PDB file of C-alpha atoms in Angstrom:
ATOM      1  CA  MET A   1      85.798 167.235 144.009  1.00  0.00           C
ATOM      2  CA  SER A   2      86.431 163.402 144.119  1.00  0.00           C
ATOM      3  CA  TRP A   3      87.435 163.063 140.406  1.00  0.00           C
ATOM      4  CA  THR A   4      89.993 165.673 140.675  1.00  0.00           C
ATOM      5  CA  ARG A   5      91.560 163.690 143.632  1.00  0.00           C
ATOM      6  CA  VAL A   6      91.678 160.507 141.205  1.00  0.00           C
ATOM      7  CA  PHE A   7      92.846 162.814 138.579  1.00  0.00           C
ATOM      8  CA  VAL A   8      95.991 164.272 140.324  1.00  0.00           C
ATOM      9  CA  LEU A   9      96.647 160.881 142.157  1.00  0.00           C
ATOM     10  CA  SER A  10      96.647 158.928 138.719  1.00  0.00           C
ATOM     11  CA  LEU A  11      99.260 161.468 137.425  1.00  0.00           C
ATOM     12  CA  LEU A  12     101.567 161.276 140.191  1.00  0.00           C
ATOM     13  CA  PRO A  13     102.607 157.697 139.377  1.00  0.00           C
ATOM     14  CA  ALA A  14     103.047 158.961 135.783  1.00  0.00           C
ATOM     15  CA  LEU A  15     105.371 161.616 136.640  1.00  0.00           C
ATOM     16  CA  LEU A  16     107.194 159.288 138.907  1.00  0.00           C
ATOM     17  CA  LEU A  17     108.089 156.847 136.138  1.00  0.00           C
ATOM     18  CA  LEU A  18     109.256 159.572 133.605  1.00  0.00           C
ATOM     19  CA  HIS A  19     111.519 161.154 136.494  1.00  0.00           C
ATOM     20  CA  LEU A  20     112.879 157.406 136.859  1.00  0.00           C
ATOM     21  CA  CYS A  21     113.214 156.768 133.367  1.00  0.00           C
ATOM     22  CA  GLU A  22     114.923 160.338 132.619  1.00  0.00           C
ATOM     23  CA  TYR A  23     117.160 159.655 135.650  1.00  0.00           C
ATOM     24  CA  LEU A  24     118.064 156.044 134.105  1.00  0.00           C
ATOM     25  CA  VAL A  25     119.073 157.463 130.812  1.00  0.00           C
ATOM     26  CA  SER A  26     121.089 160.560 131.929  1.00  0.00           C
ATOM     27  CA  SER A  27     123.068 158.607 134.014  1.00  0.00           C
ATOM     28  CA  GLU A  28     123.946 156.001 131.484  1.00  0.00           C
ATOM     29  CA  VAL A  29     124.683 158.367 128.464  1.00  0.00           C
ATOM     30  CA  GLU A  30     127.427 161.114 128.849  1.00  0.00           C
ATOM     31  CA  SER A  31     127.434 162.449 125.404  1.00  0.00           C
ATOM     32  CA  ALA A  32     125.593 161.986 121.808  1.00  0.00           C
ATOM     33  CA  ALA A  33     127.475 162.163 118.468  1.00  0.00           C
ATOM     34  CA  VAL A  34     125.332 162.994 115.211  1.00  0.00           C
ATOM     35  CA  LYS A  35     126.593 161.795 112.077  1.00  0.00           C
ATOM     36  CA  ASP A  36     127.654 164.857 109.474  1.00  0.00           C
ATOM     37  CA  HIS A  37     125.326 164.403 106.570  1.00  0.00           C
ATOM     38  CA  SER A  38     126.549 167.539 104.832  1.00  0.00           C
ATOM     39  CA  LYS A  39     128.659 165.543 102.021  1.00  0.00           C
ATOM     40  CA  PRO A  40     126.628 164.049  99.365  1.00  0.00           C
ATOM     41  CA  ARG A  41     126.098 160.626  99.218  1.00  0.00           C
ATOM     42  CA  ASP A  42     127.386 158.169  96.081  1.00  0.00           C
ATOM     43  CA  HIS A  43     124.234 156.599  94.978  1.00  0.00           C
ATOM     44  CA  LYS A  44     126.112 154.811  92.308  1.00  0.00           C
ATOM     45  CA  GLY A  45     128.391 153.573  94.851  1.00  0.00           C
ATOM     46  CA  ALA A  46     125.447 151.895  96.716  1.00  0.00           C
ATOM     47  CA  ALA A  47     124.101 150.459  93.395  1.00  0.00           C
ATOM     48  CA  ARG A  48     127.667 148.831  92.796  1.00  0.00           C
ATOM     49  CA  GLN A  49     127.503 147.273  96.139  1.00  0.00           C
ATOM     50  CA  VAL A  50     123.888 145.793  95.790  1.00  0.00           C
ATOM     51  CA  PHE A  51     124.218 144.829  91.661  1.00  0.00           C
ATOM     52  CA  MET A  52     126.536 142.905  90.085  1.00  0.00           C
ATOM     53  CA  PRO A  53     127.466 142.490  86.719  1.00  0.00           C
ATOM     54  CA  GLU A  54     125.689 140.007  83.942  1.00  0.00           C
ATOM     55  CA  SER A  55     128.295 137.840  83.561  1.00  0.00           C
ATOM     56  CA  ASP A  56     129.182 137.014  87.255  1.00  0.00           C
ATOM     57  CA  ALA A  57     125.384 136.831  87.962  1.00  0.00           C
ATOM     58  CA  SER A  58     125.022 134.298  84.919  1.00  0.00           C
ATOM     59  CA  SER A  59     127.847 132.105  86.315  1.00  0.00           C
ATOM     60  CA  PHE A  60     126.605 132.578  90.171  1.00  0.00           C
ATOM     61  CA  ILE A  61     123.361 131.255  88.923  1.00  0.00           C
ATOM     62  CA  LYS A  62     125.039 128.348  86.801  1.00  0.00           C
ATOM     63  CA  ARG A  63     127.154 127.234  89.808  1.00  0.00           C
ATOM     64  CA  ARG A  64     124.147 127.283  92.386  1.00  0.00           C
ATOM     65  CA  SER A  65     121.652 125.866  89.595  1.00  0.00           C
ATOM     66  CA  ARG A  66     122.313 122.330  90.764  1.00  0.00           C
ATOM     67  CA  ARG A  67     120.330 120.797  93.749  1.00  0.00           C
ATOM     68  CA  SER A  68     121.857 118.752  96.310  1.00  0.00           C
ATOM     69  CA  ASN A  69     121.977 114.664  95.920  1.00  0.00           C
ATOM     70  CA  ARG A  70     119.781 114.685  98.908  1.00  0.00           C
ATOM     71  CA  TYR A  71     116.773 116.127  96.931  1.00  0.00           C
ATOM     72  CA  TYR A  72     117.151 113.634  93.910  1.00  0.00           C
ATOM     73  CA  GLU A  73     117.344 110.966  96.955  1.00  0.00           C
ATOM     74  CA  ILE A  74     113.777 112.528  98.565  1.00  0.00           C
ATOM     75  CA  GLN A  75     112.497 112.342  94.809  1.00  0.00           C
ATOM     76  CA  ILE A  76     113.152 108.784  94.048  1.00  0.00           C
ATOM     77  CA  GLU A  77     111.696 107.839  97.648  1.00  0.00           C
ATOM     78  CA  GLN A  78     108.509 109.818  96.822  1.00  0.00           C
ATOM     79  CA  ARG A  79     108.385 108.389  93.572  1.00  0.00           C
ATOM     80  CA  VAL A  80     108.679 104.621  95.265  1.00  0.00           C
ATOM     81  CA  LYS A  81     106.264 105.517  97.375  1.00  0.00           C
ATOM     82  CA  ILE A  82     103.671 106.468  95.086  1.00  0.00           C
ATOM     83  CA  ALA A  83     104.127 103.576  92.793  1.00  0.00           C
ATOM     84  CA  ALA A  84     103.737 101.341  95.893  1.00  0.00           C
ATOM     85  CA  SER A  85     100.670 103.226  96.903  1.00  0.00           C
ATOM     86  CA  GLU A  86      99.267 102.811  93.472  1.00  0.00           C
ATOM     87  CA  GLN A  87      99.860  99.085  93.523  1.00  0.00           C
ATOM     88  CA  ARG A  88      98.346  98.731  96.751  1.00  0.00           C
ATOM     89  CA  ARG A  89      95.015 100.675  95.507  1.00  0.00           C
ATOM     90  CA  GLU A  90      95.156  98.427  92.601  1.00  0.00           C
ATOM     91  CA  TYR A  91      95.168  95.333  94.163  1.00  0.00           C
ATOM     92  CA  ASN A  92      92.665  96.481  96.739  1.00  0.00           C
ATOM     93  CA  GLU A  93      90.188  97.753  93.952  1.00  0.00           C
ATOM     94  CA  GLU A  94      90.756  94.043  92.257  1.00  0.00           C
ATOM     95  CA  GLN A  95      89.948  92.383  95.376  1.00  0.00           C
ATOM     96  CA  ARG A  96      86.813  94.626  95.723  1.00  0.00           C
ATOM     97  CA  THR A  97      85.707  94.079  92.600  1.00  0.00           C
ATOM     98  CA  GLU A  98      86.083  90.105  92.580  1.00  0.00           C
ATOM     99  CA  GLN A  99      84.137  90.448  95.981  1.00  0.00           C
ATOM    100  CA  GLU A 100      81.511  92.539  94.161  1.00  0.00           C
ATOM    101  CA  HIS A 101      81.123  89.882  91.922  1.00  0.00           C
ATOM    102  CA  TYR A 102      80.793  86.593  93.885  1.00  0.00           C
ATOM    103  CA  VAL A 103      77.986  88.335  95.977  1.00  0.00           C
ATOM    104  CA  GLU A 104      76.282  89.349  92.715  1.00  0.00           C
ATOM    105  CA  GLU A 105      76.496  85.782  91.602  1.00  0.00           C
ATOM    106  CA  GLU A 106      75.896  84.204  95.043  1.00  0.00           C
ATOM    107  CA  ARG A 107      72.876  86.601  95.349  1.00  0.00           C
ATOM    108  CA  ASP A 108      71.681  85.724  91.811  1.00  0.00           C
ATOM    109  CA  GLU A 109      71.714  81.901  92.568  1.00  0.00           C
ATOM    110  CA  GLN A 110      69.933  82.386  95.937  1.00  0.00           C
ATOM    111  CA  ASN A 111      67.110  84.316  93.951  1.00  0.00           C
ATOM    112  CA  GLU A 112      67.594  81.689  91.175  1.00  0.00           C
ATOM    113  CA  ARG A 113      66.600  78.886  94.000  1.00  0.00           C
ATOM    114  CA  THR A 114      63.897  81.271  96.067  1.00  0.00           C
ATOM    115  CA  ARG A 115      62.060  81.313  92.209  1.00  0.00           C
ATOM    116  CA  GLU A 116      62.362  77.670  91.681  1.00  0.00           C
ATOM    117  CA  THR A 117      61.097  76.657  95.166  1.00  0.00           C
ATOM    118  CA  ASN A 118      58.131  78.844  94.621  1.00  0.00           C
ATOM    119  CA  GLU A 119      57.287  77.505  91.337  1.00  0.00           C
ATOM    120  CA  GLN A 120      57.311  74.177  92.656  1.00  0.00           C
ATOM    121  CA  TYR A 121      55.350  74.947  95.626  1.00  0.00           C
ATOM    122  CA  ARG A 122      52.887  76.881  93.215  1.00  0.00           C
ATOM    123  CA  GLU A 123      52.495  73.758  90.897  1.00  0.00           C
ATOM    124  CA  TYR A 124      52.408  71.312  93.716  1.00  0.00           C
ATOM    125  CA  HIS A 125      49.297  73.413  95.473  1.00  0.00           C
ATOM    126  CA  TYR A 126      47.439  74.521  92.118  1.00  0.00           C
ATOM    127  CA  ASP A 127      43.950  73.815  92.261  1.00  0.00           C
ATOM    128  CA  GLY A 128      42.669  74.328  88.844  1.00  0.00           C
ATOM    129  CA  LEU A 129      41.418  77.514  89.807  1.00  0.00           C
ATOM    130  CA  SER A 130      42.095  80.903  88.277  1.00  0.00           C
ATOM    131  CA  PRO A 131      43.198  82.906  90.172  1.00  0.00           C
ATOM    132  CA  GLN A 132      45.208  80.201  91.766  1.00  0.00           C
ATOM    133  CA  TYR A 133      44.687  79.868  95.403  1.00  0.00           C
ATOM    134  CA  TYR A 134      45.968  77.459  97.904  1.00  0.00           C
ATOM    135  CA  TRP A 135      44.514  75.478 100.323  1.00  0.00           C
ATOM    136  CA  PHE A 136      42.746  78.018 102.459  1.00  0.00           C
ATOM    137  CA  HIS A 137      39.906  78.594  99.828  1.00  0.00           C
TER     138      HIS A 137
END
């Protein structure tokens, strides 16, 4: 029995809203006019309004084909920015390459000095035995 009460109580606000909407609409609208569609429509006339002759269309396109000066200014600015970015990239790449060469040469020199030092150390401590033993044999 409780579900029927819930159902009825939920329908009451819906009916109240419908009645209120009907009252509001009926108070504002006094009459409604319907258009007469008994005469046939002129489809060619509608097409004439949408489409234009080819000569008019081509002249319209010719007049509208040139872009504004602002567009060309933006293009020039972008080219200048791209050129500056390219120069900056090349400069950074050149600096990085020089740094890599410098580090490589420095590493080679350090390796050469270390090799010479080790060789001198071995020659100084060589005791005539093979393999070469140091002073702790």
